[in-house]
mmCIF file of C-alpha atoms and ligand atoms in Angstrom:
data_model
loop_
_atom_site.group_PDB
_atom_site.id
_atom_site.type_symbol
_atom_site.label_atom_id
_atom_site.label_comp_id
_atom_site.label_asym_id
_atom_site.label_seq_id
_atom_site.Cartn_x
_atom_site.Cartn_y
_atom_site.Cartn_z
ATOM 1 C CA MET A 1 58.060 -49.931 -32.455
ATOM 2 C CA ASN A 2 58.757 -48.655 -29.017
ATOM 3 C CA VAL A 3 61.175 -51.070 -27.313
ATOM 4 C CA LEU A 4 61.906 -51.110 -23.549
ATOM 5 C CA LEU A 5 65.470 -52.279 -22.998
ATOM 6 C CA ALA A 6 65.827 -53.517 -19.447
ATOM 7 C CA GLY A 7 69.598 -53.366 -18.760
ATOM 8 C CA GLY A 8 70.001 -51.310 -22.146
ATOM 9 C CA ALA A 9 73.053 -49.358 -20.936
ATOM 10 C CA GLY A 10 75.173 -52.623 -20.706
ATOM 11 C CA TYR A 11 77.386 -54.111 -23.266
ATOM 12 C CA ILE A 12 74.863 -55.933 -25.442
ATOM 13 C CA GLY A 13 72.056 -53.543 -24.645
ATOM 14 C CA SER A 14 73.773 -50.457 -25.813
ATOM 15 C CA HIS A 15 74.809 -51.909 -29.062
ATOM 16 C CA THR A 16 71.298 -53.256 -29.578
ATOM 17 C CA ALA A 17 69.900 -49.692 -28.827
ATOM 18 C CA VAL A 18 72.022 -48.371 -31.684
ATOM 19 C CA GLU A 19 70.816 -51.065 -34.165
ATOM 20 C CA LEU A 20 67.176 -50.627 -33.141
ATOM 21 C CA LEU A 21 67.388 -46.770 -33.447
ATOM 22 C CA ASN A 22 69.182 -47.243 -36.881
ATOM 23 C CA ALA A 23 66.353 -49.420 -37.963
ATOM 24 C CA GLY A 24 63.801 -46.733 -37.191
ATOM 25 C CA HIS A 25 62.547 -48.047 -33.772
ATOM 26 C CA GLN A 26 62.287 -46.021 -30.450
ATOM 27 C CA VAL A 27 64.061 -47.214 -27.347
ATOM 28 C CA VAL A 28 63.347 -46.738 -23.627
ATOM 29 C CA ILE A 29 66.337 -47.785 -21.495
ATOM 30 C CA VAL A 30 65.930 -48.835 -17.915
ATOM 31 C CA ASP A 31 69.124 -49.560 -15.968
ATOM 32 C CA ASP A 32 70.326 -49.279 -12.411
ATOM 33 C CA TYR A 33 73.879 -48.862 -13.709
ATOM 34 C CA SER A 34 75.119 -51.607 -11.321
ATOM 35 C CA ASN A 35 77.412 -52.762 -14.115
ATOM 36 C CA SER A 36 77.342 -49.779 -16.585
ATOM 37 C CA SER A 37 77.336 -46.163 -16.972
ATOM 38 C CA PRO A 38 74.954 -43.317 -17.972
ATOM 39 C CA GLU A 39 77.699 -42.277 -20.294
ATOM 40 C CA ALA A 40 76.795 -45.279 -22.498
ATOM 41 C CA VAL A 41 73.400 -43.675 -23.027
ATOM 42 C CA HIS A 42 74.948 -40.394 -24.127
ATOM 43 C CA ARG A 43 77.252 -42.250 -26.506
ATOM 44 C CA ILE A 44 74.196 -44.129 -28.074
ATOM 45 C CA GLU A 45 72.643 -40.755 -28.615
ATOM 46 C CA LYS A 46 75.982 -39.466 -30.240
ATOM 47 C CA ILE A 47 76.295 -42.322 -32.602
ATOM 48 C CA THR A 48 72.651 -42.344 -33.798
ATOM 49 C CA GLY A 49 71.788 -38.602 -33.500
ATOM 50 C CA LYS A 50 68.626 -39.720 -31.826
ATOM 51 C CA ARG A 51 67.039 -39.060 -28.475
ATOM 52 C CA VAL A 52 66.969 -41.919 -26.022
ATOM 53 C CA ILE A 53 64.503 -41.980 -23.140
ATOM 54 C CA SER A 54 66.231 -43.478 -20.017
ATOM 55 C CA TYR A 55 65.479 -44.274 -16.445
ATOM 56 C CA GLU A 56 67.938 -45.104 -13.618
ATOM 57 C CA ALA A 57 65.768 -47.903 -11.890
ATOM 58 C CA ASP A 58 66.130 -51.333 -10.504
ATOM 59 C CA VAL A 59 64.133 -53.617 -12.696
ATOM 60 C CA LYS A 60 63.046 -55.581 -9.506
ATOM 61 C CA ASN A 61 61.332 -52.316 -8.245
ATOM 62 C CA LYS A 62 57.725 -53.102 -9.315
ATOM 63 C CA GLU A 63 56.321 -49.619 -8.321
ATOM 64 C CA LYS A 64 58.948 -47.866 -10.495
ATOM 65 C CA MET A 65 58.542 -50.300 -13.386
ATOM 66 C CA ARG A 66 54.789 -49.779 -13.281
ATOM 67 C CA TYR A 67 55.270 -46.074 -13.572
ATOM 68 C CA ILE A 68 57.706 -46.528 -16.536
ATOM 69 C CA PHE A 69 55.129 -48.725 -18.323
ATOM 70 C CA SER A 70 52.403 -46.198 -17.653
ATOM 71 C CA GLU A 71 54.511 -43.248 -18.894
ATOM 72 C CA ASN A 72 55.526 -44.932 -22.213
ATOM 73 C CA HIS A 73 53.627 -46.930 -24.770
ATOM 74 C CA ILE A 74 55.761 -49.974 -24.928
ATOM 75 C CA ASP A 75 55.425 -52.647 -27.673
ATOM 76 C CA CYS A 76 58.215 -54.967 -26.734
ATOM 77 C CA VAL A 77 60.507 -55.600 -23.951
ATOM 78 C CA ILE A 78 64.132 -57.033 -24.312
ATOM 79 C CA HIS A 79 65.417 -58.263 -21.048
ATOM 80 C CA PHE A 80 69.354 -57.775 -20.665
ATOM 81 C CA ALA A 81 69.235 -56.844 -16.932
ATOM 82 C CA GLY A 82 71.048 -59.885 -15.616
ATOM 83 C CA LEU A 83 74.070 -60.452 -13.343
ATOM 84 C CA LYS A 84 76.484 -62.442 -15.585
ATOM 85 C CA ALA A 85 79.754 -63.274 -13.657
ATOM 86 C CA VAL A 86 79.938 -67.020 -13.525
ATOM 87 C CA GLY A 87 82.495 -67.147 -10.788
ATOM 88 C CA GLU A 88 80.655 -64.654 -8.600
ATOM 89 C CA SER A 89 77.465 -66.659 -9.043
ATOM 90 C CA VAL A 90 79.054 -69.534 -7.343
ATOM 91 C CA ARG A 91 80.077 -67.428 -4.345
ATOM 92 C CA LEU A 92 76.858 -65.385 -4.115
ATOM 93 C CA PRO A 93 74.064 -67.719 -5.623
ATOM 94 C CA LEU A 94 71.176 -65.964 -3.889
ATOM 95 C CA LYS A 95 72.194 -62.585 -5.288
ATOM 96 C CA TYR A 96 72.079 -64.167 -8.856
ATOM 97 C CA TYR A 97 68.704 -66.070 -8.286
ATOM 98 C CA ARG A 98 67.210 -62.949 -6.726
ATOM 99 C CA ASN A 99 68.247 -60.502 -9.397
ATOM 100 C CA ASN A 100 68.041 -62.555 -12.473
ATOM 101 C CA ILE A 101 64.624 -64.264 -11.603
ATOM 102 C CA ASP A 102 63.014 -61.358 -9.851
ATOM 103 C CA THR A 103 63.664 -58.946 -12.774
ATOM 104 C CA THR A 104 62.065 -61.534 -15.199
ATOM 105 C CA LEU A 105 58.956 -61.888 -13.007
ATOM 106 C CA THR A 106 58.663 -58.140 -12.430
ATOM 107 C CA LEU A 107 58.889 -57.368 -16.220
ATOM 108 C CA LEU A 108 56.292 -60.207 -16.932
ATOM 109 C CA GLU A 109 53.828 -58.850 -14.363
ATOM 110 C CA CYS A 110 54.198 -55.273 -15.426
ATOM 111 C CA MET A 111 53.763 -56.296 -19.095
ATOM 112 C CA GLU A 112 50.601 -58.114 -18.257
ATOM 113 C CA GLU A 113 49.143 -55.175 -16.398
ATOM 114 C CA ALA A 114 50.055 -52.796 -19.333
ATOM 115 C CA GLY A 115 48.991 -55.247 -22.057
ATOM 116 C CA VAL A 116 52.333 -55.583 -23.640
ATOM 117 C CA ASN A 117 52.783 -59.027 -25.253
ATOM 118 C CA GLN A 118 56.203 -59.126 -26.813
ATOM 119 C CA PHE A 119 59.270 -60.340 -24.870
ATOM 120 C CA VAL A 120 62.865 -61.017 -26.101
ATOM 121 C CA PHE A 121 65.093 -62.606 -23.657
ATOM 122 C CA SER A 122 69.000 -62.657 -23.262
ATOM 123 C CA SER A 123 69.616 -66.408 -22.929
ATOM 124 C CA SER A 124 72.901 -68.151 -23.252
ATOM 125 C CA ALA A 125 74.620 -71.158 -24.849
ATOM 126 C CA THR A 126 75.196 -72.173 -21.173
ATOM 127 C CA VAL A 127 71.684 -73.730 -21.196
ATOM 128 C CA TYR A 128 72.930 -76.577 -23.363
ATOM 129 C CA GLY A 129 74.741 -77.656 -20.244
ATOM 130 C CA GLU A 130 77.326 -80.574 -19.938
ATOM 131 C CA GLU A 131 75.280 -83.369 -21.619
ATOM 132 C CA ASN A 132 74.864 -81.964 -25.194
ATOM 133 C CA LYS A 133 77.741 -81.927 -27.697
ATOM 134 C CA PRO A 134 78.238 -79.141 -30.207
ATOM 135 C CA PRO A 135 77.184 -77.940 -32.652
ATOM 136 C CA TYR A 136 74.262 -77.095 -30.265
ATOM 137 C CA VAL A 137 70.759 -77.183 -32.070
ATOM 138 C CA GLU A 138 67.668 -75.479 -30.444
ATOM 139 C CA THR A 139 65.841 -78.926 -30.455
ATOM 140 C CA MET A 140 68.332 -80.245 -27.921
ATOM 141 C CA HIS A 141 66.977 -80.416 -24.257
ATOM 142 C CA ARG A 142 68.451 -77.916 -21.906
ATOM 143 C CA GLY A 143 71.225 -79.553 -19.878
ATOM 144 C CA SER A 144 72.625 -79.188 -16.442
ATOM 145 C CA CYS A 145 74.899 -76.267 -15.613
ATOM 146 C CA SER A 146 78.036 -76.101 -13.513
ATOM 147 C CA ASN A 147 77.035 -72.836 -11.879
ATOM 148 C CA PRO A 148 74.044 -70.740 -10.577
ATOM 149 C CA TYR A 149 74.427 -68.150 -13.369
ATOM 150 C CA GLY A 150 73.624 -70.927 -15.870
ATOM 151 C CA TRP A 151 70.815 -72.335 -13.754
ATOM 152 C CA THR A 152 69.147 -68.830 -13.738
ATOM 153 C CA LYS A 153 69.083 -68.871 -17.512
ATOM 154 C CA VAL A 154 67.589 -72.404 -17.566
ATOM 155 C CA MET A 155 64.926 -71.368 -14.933
ATOM 156 C CA MET A 156 64.038 -68.149 -16.734
ATOM 157 C CA GLU A 157 63.563 -70.029 -19.997
ATOM 158 C CA GLN A 158 61.210 -72.268 -18.245
ATOM 159 C CA ILE A 159 59.315 -69.570 -16.549
ATOM 160 C CA LEU A 160 58.964 -67.697 -19.899
ATOM 161 C CA GLU A 161 57.723 -70.953 -21.608
ATOM 162 C CA ASP A 162 55.185 -71.534 -18.776
ATOM 163 C CA ALA A 163 54.124 -67.756 -18.969
ATOM 164 C CA ALA A 164 53.555 -68.083 -22.789
ATOM 165 C CA LYS A 165 51.541 -71.419 -22.387
ATOM 166 C CA ALA A 166 49.164 -69.694 -20.106
ATOM 167 C CA ASN A 167 48.749 -66.510 -22.168
ATOM 168 C CA PRO A 168 48.220 -67.117 -25.796
ATOM 169 C CA LYS A 169 48.715 -63.494 -26.708
ATOM 170 C CA LEU A 170 52.280 -63.652 -25.455
ATOM 171 C CA SER A 171 55.258 -63.782 -27.873
ATOM 172 C CA VAL A 172 58.506 -64.806 -26.384
ATOM 173 C CA ILE A 173 61.771 -65.090 -28.206
ATOM 174 C CA LEU A 174 64.667 -66.810 -26.384
ATOM 175 C CA LEU A 175 67.911 -65.702 -27.957
ATOM 176 C CA ARG A 176 70.807 -68.026 -26.862
ATOM 177 C CA TYR A 177 74.004 -66.057 -27.349
ATOM 178 C CA PHE A 178 77.376 -67.599 -27.851
ATOM 179 C CA ASN A 179 80.485 -65.553 -27.050
ATOM 180 C CA PRO A 180 79.940 -61.819 -27.894
ATOM 181 C CA ILE A 181 83.056 -59.786 -28.479
ATOM 182 C CA GLY A 182 84.030 -56.622 -30.413
ATOM 183 C CA ALA A 183 82.482 -53.145 -30.239
ATOM 184 C CA HIS A 184 80.633 -50.600 -32.306
ATOM 185 C CA GLU A 185 82.893 -49.528 -35.183
ATOM 186 C CA SER A 186 82.988 -45.900 -33.869
ATOM 187 C CA GLY A 187 84.735 -46.925 -30.780
ATOM 188 C CA LEU A 188 82.306 -44.931 -28.778
ATOM 189 C CA ILE A 189 80.684 -47.956 -27.033
ATOM 190 C CA GLY A 190 82.054 -51.281 -26.067
ATOM 191 C CA GLU A 191 82.504 -53.647 -23.224
ATOM 192 C CA ASP A 192 83.500 -52.111 -19.943
ATOM 193 C CA PRO A 193 83.866 -54.733 -17.219
ATOM 194 C CA GLN A 194 84.277 -53.513 -13.707
ATOM 195 C CA GLY A 195 87.363 -54.883 -11.898
ATOM 196 C CA ILE A 196 89.299 -57.930 -13.213
ATOM 197 C CA PRO A 197 87.658 -59.098 -16.449
ATOM 198 C CA ASN A 198 86.154 -62.583 -16.331
ATOM 199 C CA ASN A 199 86.019 -63.045 -20.049
ATOM 200 C CA LEU A 200 88.817 -63.567 -22.542
ATOM 201 C CA MET A 201 88.544 -60.762 -24.974
ATOM 202 C CA PRO A 202 88.294 -57.900 -22.419
ATOM 203 C CA PHE A 203 91.212 -59.414 -20.639
ATOM 204 C CA ILE A 204 93.318 -59.588 -23.831
ATOM 205 C CA ALA A 205 92.415 -55.922 -24.653
ATOM 206 C CA GLN A 206 93.415 -54.803 -21.096
ATOM 207 C CA VAL A 207 96.786 -56.575 -21.468
ATOM 208 C CA ALA A 208 97.226 -55.009 -24.874
ATOM 209 C CA VAL A 209 96.478 -51.468 -23.528
ATOM 210 C CA GLY A 210 98.853 -51.972 -20.603
ATOM 211 C CA ARG A 211 96.356 -52.225 -17.680
ATOM 212 C CA ARG A 212 97.315 -55.903 -17.036
ATOM 213 C CA ASP A 213 100.722 -57.642 -17.211
ATOM 214 C CA HIS A 214 99.803 -60.777 -19.017
ATOM 215 C CA LEU A 215 96.867 -63.198 -19.915
ATOM 216 C CA THR A 216 96.732 -66.657 -18.391
ATOM 217 C CA VAL A 217 95.249 -69.245 -20.813
ATOM 218 C CA PHE A 218 93.091 -71.515 -18.813
ATOM 219 C CA GLY A 219 94.392 -74.853 -19.750
ATOM 220 C CA GLY A 220 96.565 -76.152 -22.681
ATOM 221 C CA ASP A 221 95.651 -79.906 -22.444
ATOM 222 C CA TYR A 222 92.138 -80.082 -23.701
ATOM 223 C CA PRO A 223 91.267 -82.554 -26.492
ATOM 224 C CA THR A 224 91.293 -79.812 -29.187
ATOM 225 C CA PRO A 225 93.705 -79.188 -32.031
ATOM 226 C CA ASP A 226 96.025 -76.767 -29.962
ATOM 227 C CA GLY A 227 95.002 -78.064 -26.534
ATOM 228 C CA THR A 228 92.871 -74.810 -25.730
ATOM 229 C CA CYS A 229 89.170 -74.506 -25.518
ATOM 230 C CA LEU A 230 86.948 -73.793 -28.590
ATOM 231 C CA ARG A 231 84.320 -71.181 -28.582
ATOM 232 C CA ASP A 232 81.909 -69.558 -30.994
ATOM 233 C CA TYR A 233 82.870 -65.856 -30.813
ATOM 234 C CA ILE A 234 80.253 -63.453 -32.319
ATOM 235 C CA HIS A 235 80.612 -59.705 -33.194
ATOM 236 C CA VAL A 236 78.329 -57.734 -30.835
ATOM 237 C CA MET A 237 76.987 -55.762 -33.666
ATOM 238 C CA ASP A 238 75.862 -58.924 -35.436
ATOM 239 C CA LEU A 239 74.270 -60.048 -32.130
ATOM 240 C CA ALA A 240 72.522 -56.530 -31.960
ATOM 241 C CA ASN A 241 71.115 -57.025 -35.350
ATOM 242 C CA GLY A 242 69.849 -60.420 -34.304
ATOM 243 C CA HIS A 243 67.750 -58.588 -31.700
ATOM 244 C CA VAL A 244 66.231 -56.233 -34.371
ATOM 245 C CA LYS A 245 65.147 -59.287 -36.338
ATOM 246 C CA ALA A 246 63.839 -60.967 -33.216
ATOM 247 C CA VAL A 247 61.772 -57.836 -32.262
ATOM 248 C CA GLU A 248 60.197 -57.662 -35.713
ATOM 249 C CA TYR A 249 59.594 -61.437 -35.678
ATOM 250 C CA ALA A 250 57.845 -61.239 -32.237
ATOM 251 C CA ALA A 251 55.464 -58.518 -33.586
ATOM 252 C CA SER A 252 53.679 -60.992 -35.923
ATOM 253 C CA HIS A 253 54.138 -64.508 -34.146
ATOM 254 C CA LYS A 254 52.791 -65.795 -30.868
ATOM 255 C CA GLY A 255 54.193 -68.400 -28.500
ATOM 256 C CA VAL A 256 57.749 -69.263 -27.819
ATOM 257 C CA GLU A 257 60.686 -69.424 -30.321
ATOM 258 C CA VAL A 258 64.320 -70.275 -29.543
ATOM 259 C CA PHE A 259 67.295 -69.112 -31.642
ATOM 260 C CA ASN A 260 70.988 -69.603 -31.346
ATOM 261 C CA LEU A 261 72.925 -66.473 -32.128
ATOM 262 C CA GLY A 262 76.447 -67.676 -33.079
ATOM 263 C CA THR A 263 78.624 -67.825 -36.212
ATOM 264 C CA GLY A 264 78.917 -71.660 -36.262
ATOM 265 C CA THR A 265 82.639 -71.432 -36.520
ATOM 266 C CA PRO A 266 84.853 -72.266 -33.397
ATOM 267 C CA TYR A 267 88.054 -70.651 -32.568
ATOM 268 C CA SER A 268 90.603 -71.646 -29.800
ATOM 269 C CA VAL A 269 91.945 -69.348 -27.195
ATOM 270 C CA LEU A 270 95.301 -69.300 -28.991
ATOM 271 C CA ASP A 271 93.475 -68.443 -32.319
ATOM 272 C CA ILE A 272 91.982 -65.482 -30.596
ATOM 273 C CA ILE A 273 95.245 -64.251 -29.296
ATOM 274 C CA HIS A 274 97.021 -64.576 -32.590
ATOM 275 C CA ALA A 275 94.084 -62.990 -34.477
ATOM 276 C CA PHE A 276 94.141 -60.048 -32.126
ATOM 277 C CA GLU A 277 97.857 -59.589 -32.556
ATOM 278 C CA LYS A 278 97.537 -59.796 -36.405
ATOM 279 C CA ALA A 279 94.577 -57.377 -36.510
ATOM 280 C CA THR A 280 96.139 -54.805 -34.143
ATOM 281 C CA GLY A 281 99.800 -55.136 -34.461
ATOM 282 C CA VAL A 282 99.931 -55.382 -30.667
ATOM 283 C CA LYS A 283 101.648 -58.223 -28.800
ATOM 284 C CA VAL A 284 99.649 -59.967 -26.106
ATOM 285 C CA LYS A 285 101.854 -61.461 -23.404
ATOM 286 C CA TYR A 286 100.409 -64.827 -22.208
ATOM 287 C CA GLU A 287 101.240 -68.086 -20.316
ATOM 288 C CA ILE A 288 99.407 -71.316 -20.185
ATOM 289 C CA GLY A 289 97.914 -71.956 -16.763
ATOM 290 C CA PRO A 290 95.676 -74.569 -15.190
ATOM 291 C CA ARG A 291 92.187 -75.176 -16.394
ATOM 292 C CA ARG A 292 89.334 -73.104 -14.996
ATOM 293 C CA ALA A 293 86.675 -74.982 -13.147
ATOM 294 C CA GLY A 294 83.513 -75.606 -15.080
ATOM 295 C CA ASP A 295 84.939 -74.729 -18.479
ATOM 296 C CA LEU A 296 83.721 -77.022 -21.388
ATOM 297 C CA SER A 297 86.326 -77.912 -24.010
ATOM 298 C CA GLU A 298 83.994 -77.063 -26.887
ATOM 299 C CA VAL A 299 80.989 -74.775 -27.421
ATOM 300 C CA TRP A 300 79.602 -73.700 -30.864
ATOM 301 C CA ALA A 301 76.334 -73.138 -32.481
ATOM 302 C CA ASP A 302 74.205 -74.472 -35.274
ATOM 303 C CA SER A 303 72.504 -71.107 -36.271
ATOM 304 C CA THR A 304 70.714 -72.514 -39.259
ATOM 305 C CA LYS A 305 67.294 -71.782 -37.625
ATOM 306 C CA ALA A 306 68.007 -68.025 -37.285
ATOM 307 C CA GLN A 307 69.178 -67.952 -40.822
ATOM 308 C CA LYS A 308 65.986 -69.720 -42.024
ATOM 309 C CA VAL A 309 63.315 -68.111 -39.720
ATOM 310 C CA LEU A 310 64.779 -64.687 -39.081
ATOM 311 C CA GLY A 311 66.781 -64.210 -42.228
ATOM 312 C CA TRP A 312 69.798 -63.485 -39.939
ATOM 313 C CA HIS A 313 73.334 -64.595 -40.014
ATOM 314 C CA ALA A 314 76.633 -63.228 -38.619
ATOM 315 C CA GLU A 315 78.449 -61.167 -41.235
ATOM 316 C CA ARG A 316 81.508 -59.894 -39.484
ATOM 317 C CA THR A 317 84.892 -61.788 -39.235
ATOM 318 C CA LEU A 318 87.162 -62.601 -36.414
ATOM 319 C CA GLU A 319 89.487 -59.870 -37.714
ATOM 320 C CA ASP A 320 86.553 -57.279 -37.526
ATOM 321 C CA MET A 321 86.011 -58.466 -33.933
ATOM 322 C CA CYS A 322 89.528 -57.947 -32.852
ATOM 323 C CA ARG A 323 89.924 -54.697 -34.737
ATOM 324 C CA ASP A 324 86.770 -53.197 -33.253
ATOM 325 C CA THR A 325 87.562 -54.387 -29.705
ATOM 326 C CA TRP A 326 91.021 -52.717 -29.976
ATOM 327 C CA ASN A 327 89.478 -49.502 -31.448
ATOM 328 C CA TRP A 328 87.228 -49.217 -28.394
ATOM 329 C CA GLN A 329 89.841 -50.177 -25.862
ATOM 330 C CA SER A 330 92.529 -47.989 -27.193
ATOM 331 C CA LYS A 331 90.238 -44.999 -27.419
ATOM 332 C CA ASN A 332 88.756 -45.574 -23.908
ATOM 333 C CA PRO A 333 91.688 -47.229 -22.000
ATOM 334 C CA GLU A 334 89.703 -46.910 -18.715
ATOM 335 C CA GLY A 335 86.294 -47.688 -20.334
ATOM 336 C CA TYR A 336 83.562 -45.024 -19.802
ATOM 337 C CA LYS A 337 85.459 -43.448 -16.831
ATOM 338 C CA LYS A 338 87.618 -41.210 -19.050
HETATM 339 P P1 LIG B 1 76.085 -56.111 -18.911
HETATM 340 O O1 LIG B 1 76.399 -56.320 -17.421
HETATM 341 O O2 LIG B 1 77.012 -55.243 -19.654
HETATM 342 O O3 LIG B 1 74.599 -55.608 -19.060
HETATM 343 C C1 LIG B 1 73.592 -55.839 -18.166
HETATM 344 C C2 LIG B 1 73.019 -54.524 -17.740
HETATM 345 O O4 LIG B 1 71.882 -54.787 -16.873
HETATM 346 C C3 LIG B 1 73.990 -53.677 -16.995
HETATM 347 O O5 LIG B 1 73.837 -52.381 -17.578
HETATM 348 C C4 LIG B 1 73.542 -53.629 -15.610
HETATM 349 O O6 LIG B 1 73.700 -52.423 -14.938
HETATM 350 C C5 LIG B 1 72.066 -53.907 -15.714
HETATM 351 N N1 LIG B 1 71.435 -54.478 -14.587
HETATM 352 C C6 LIG B 1 71.565 -55.681 -13.951
HETATM 353 N N2 LIG B 1 70.711 -55.918 -12.934
HETATM 354 C C7 LIG B 1 69.742 -54.825 -13.046
HETATM 355 C C8 LIG B 1 68.637 -54.584 -12.425
HETATM 356 N N3 LIG B 1 68.134 -55.395 -11.319
HETATM 357 N N4 LIG B 1 67.847 -53.496 -12.709
HETATM 358 C C9 LIG B 1 68.421 -52.673 -13.652
HETATM 359 N N5 LIG B 1 69.440 -52.894 -14.416
HETATM 360 C C10 LIG B 1 70.201 -53.972 -14.094
HETATM 361 O O7 LIG B 1 75.952 -57.580 -19.544
HETATM 362 P P2 LIG B 1 75.798 -58.015 -21.126
HETATM 363 O O8 LIG B 1 77.120 -58.658 -21.434
HETATM 364 O O9 LIG B 1 75.345 -56.897 -21.863
HETATM 365 O O10 LIG B 1 74.619 -59.089 -20.967
HETATM 366 C C11 LIG B 1 73.358 -58.773 -21.100
HETATM 367 C C12 LIG B 1 72.501 -60.084 -20.909
HETATM 368 O O11 LIG B 1 73.001 -61.059 -21.782
HETATM 369 C C13 LIG B 1 72.609 -60.593 -19.481
HETATM 370 O O12 LIG B 1 71.348 -61.078 -19.203
HETATM 371 C C14 LIG B 1 73.637 -61.766 -19.773
HETATM 372 O O13 LIG B 1 73.451 -62.766 -18.760
HETATM 373 C C15 LIG B 1 73.318 -62.240 -21.065
HETATM 374 N N6 LIG B 1 74.297 -62.893 -21.766
HETATM 375 C C16 LIG B 1 75.574 -62.263 -21.862
HETATM 376 C C17 LIG B 1 76.572 -62.929 -22.586
HETATM 377 C C18 LIG B 1 78.003 -62.344 -22.619
HETATM 378 O O14 LIG B 1 78.912 -63.053 -22.948
HETATM 379 N N7 LIG B 1 78.101 -61.075 -22.546
HETATM 380 C C19 LIG B 1 76.381 -64.237 -23.042
HETATM 381 C C20 LIG B 1 75.095 -64.790 -22.876
HETATM 382 C C21 LIG B 1 74.118 -64.208 -22.274
HETATM 383 C C1 LIG B 2 86.375 -67.955 -23.169
HETATM 384 C C2 LIG B 2 87.605 -69.069 -23.356
HETATM 385 C C3 LIG B 2 88.284 -69.754 -21.155
HETATM 386 C C4 LIG B 2 89.640 -65.777 -19.717
HETATM 387 C C5 LIG B 2 81.037 -67.234 -20.512
HETATM 388 C C6 LIG B 2 79.863 -67.865 -19.835
HETATM 389 C C7 LIG B 2 78.843 -68.075 -20.697
HETATM 390 C C8 LIG B 2 78.436 -66.874 -21.518
HETATM 391 C C9 LIG B 2 79.620 -66.224 -22.119
HETATM 392 C C10 LIG B 2 77.745 -64.965 -20.240
HETATM 393 C C11 LIG B 2 87.488 -70.143 -22.300
HETATM 394 C C12 LIG B 2 89.290 -68.798 -21.895
HETATM 395 C C13 LIG B 2 89.106 -66.902 -20.403
HETATM 396 C C14 LIG B 2 90.925 -65.812 -19.301
HETATM 397 C C15 LIG B 2 91.229 -67.828 -20.693
HETATM 398 N N1 LIG B 2 77.587 -66.122 -20.767
HETATM 399 N N2 LIG B 2 89.927 -67.801 -21.025
HETATM 400 N N3 LIG B 2 91.727 -66.834 -19.944
HETATM 401 O O1 LIG B 2 83.507 -69.238 -20.427
HETATM 402 O O2 LIG B 2 83.028 -69.412 -22.902
HETATM 403 O O3 LIG B 2 81.420 -68.182 -21.488
HETATM 404 O O4 LIG B 2 80.702 -66.014 -21.221
HETATM 405 O O5 LIG B 2 76.850 -64.331 -19.822
HETATM 406 O O6 LIG B 2 77.693 -68.503 -19.991
HETATM 407 O O7 LIG B 2 80.295 -69.096 -19.133
HETATM 408 O O8 LIG B 2 83.634 -67.202 -21.989
HETATM 409 O O9 LIG B 2 85.277 -65.371 -22.325
HETATM 410 O O10 LIG B 2 85.073 -66.485 -20.051
HETATM 411 O O11 LIG B 2 86.138 -67.734 -21.873
HETATM 412 O O12 LIG B 2 92.042 -68.659 -21.162
HETATM 413 O O13 LIG B 2 91.413 -65.004 -18.572
HETATM 414 O O14 LIG B 2 88.755 -68.237 -22.884
HETATM 415 O O15 LIG B 2 88.921 -70.755 -20.521
HETATM 416 O O16 LIG B 2 87.957 -71.201 -22.959
HETATM 417 P P1 LIG B 2 82.992 -68.592 -21.679
HETATM 418 P P2 LIG B 2 85.086 -66.596 -21.529
#
């Protein structure tokens, strides 16, 4: 199949591109490089030995997207092109609503014009909100979010459900990611946050490589075994493989399907620090600080549905996630810049 990856130069998109190419599909990457680098596309080609068609474009730009759809025969779209910094979304909500929702609408409209009927969406565990208790199951109602980023995911899921209701030809797969970490085993592609990382693993990796002095653990007094929050960390290559399964499933099914992509095993912040130290032999300096606003104490998936319906499950261990993160970070201390 020919798969258009909106935001395909980013962290999850680049790893998915590799897995799609390895599975024999073709990819067309559209990215404005607002949070990524064209170097990621070169690295995808280097890893796979295959050519990637890519466009530098804002997915909100309908004329440009129409042109891209007319130049390429597309079978399926995967929409990664979102802004994702939770804290920034609280400060700049309109930027988040504009980008995340407008990109979705533009893609759906261009797909309709071009007769493309398969859509895979990067959703998030955040849509379970504050009301539901883990393990989260796809049958639970979406909850309320503590930030605009989360609300954009809730709204986009609703938009996609309505679009599929109105168009019986449309196949929509909502993939709810838990906490992706790790990198491709080659160390050629990985997560490359701009500025100070918001997420745990890139922060740990930057402390380990000497770019930051220490990690602040956000809260040590949660009602969990060691007092720090529990999350479902998943290797980005397992997540990428879930997209391949989703794209292939979408080709033969209509309507909306929702899948959690997680491991089902929660780890605490301290577990992650200790696992990273063990896997890499590098010490991570940290101190326990105050809680971060909006953090839930426990988040993890029930991924039974993905296993049963897609035949997918996460295969890589926490040790793999830590080792591969470090392989990428130590080979690319400044990310794609050097
Ligand atoms: P990322 O920032 O690395 O990738 C997103 C890509 O989209 C970037 O390359 C960016 O340049 C591009 N982009 C953003 N807006 C664009 C626009 N208007 N036009 C063209 N390109 C645009 O983020 P990621 O971690 O790879 O996340 C991908 C998707 O998965 C996002 O929608 C994110 O919300 C979602 N998600 C991520 C996580 C996570 O922890 N990383 C968890 C759940 C959901
Ligand atoms: C993990 C744990 C922090 C940084 C976010 C989004 C979610 C999803 C994935 C994104 C938490 C702790 C973190 C630090 C810390 N979508 N932490 N010190 O918050 O689970 O999920 O990313 O697109 O929607 O909310 O991930 O990596 O930020 O935090 O102690 O410097 O690490 O408190 O317990 P989170 P995270």
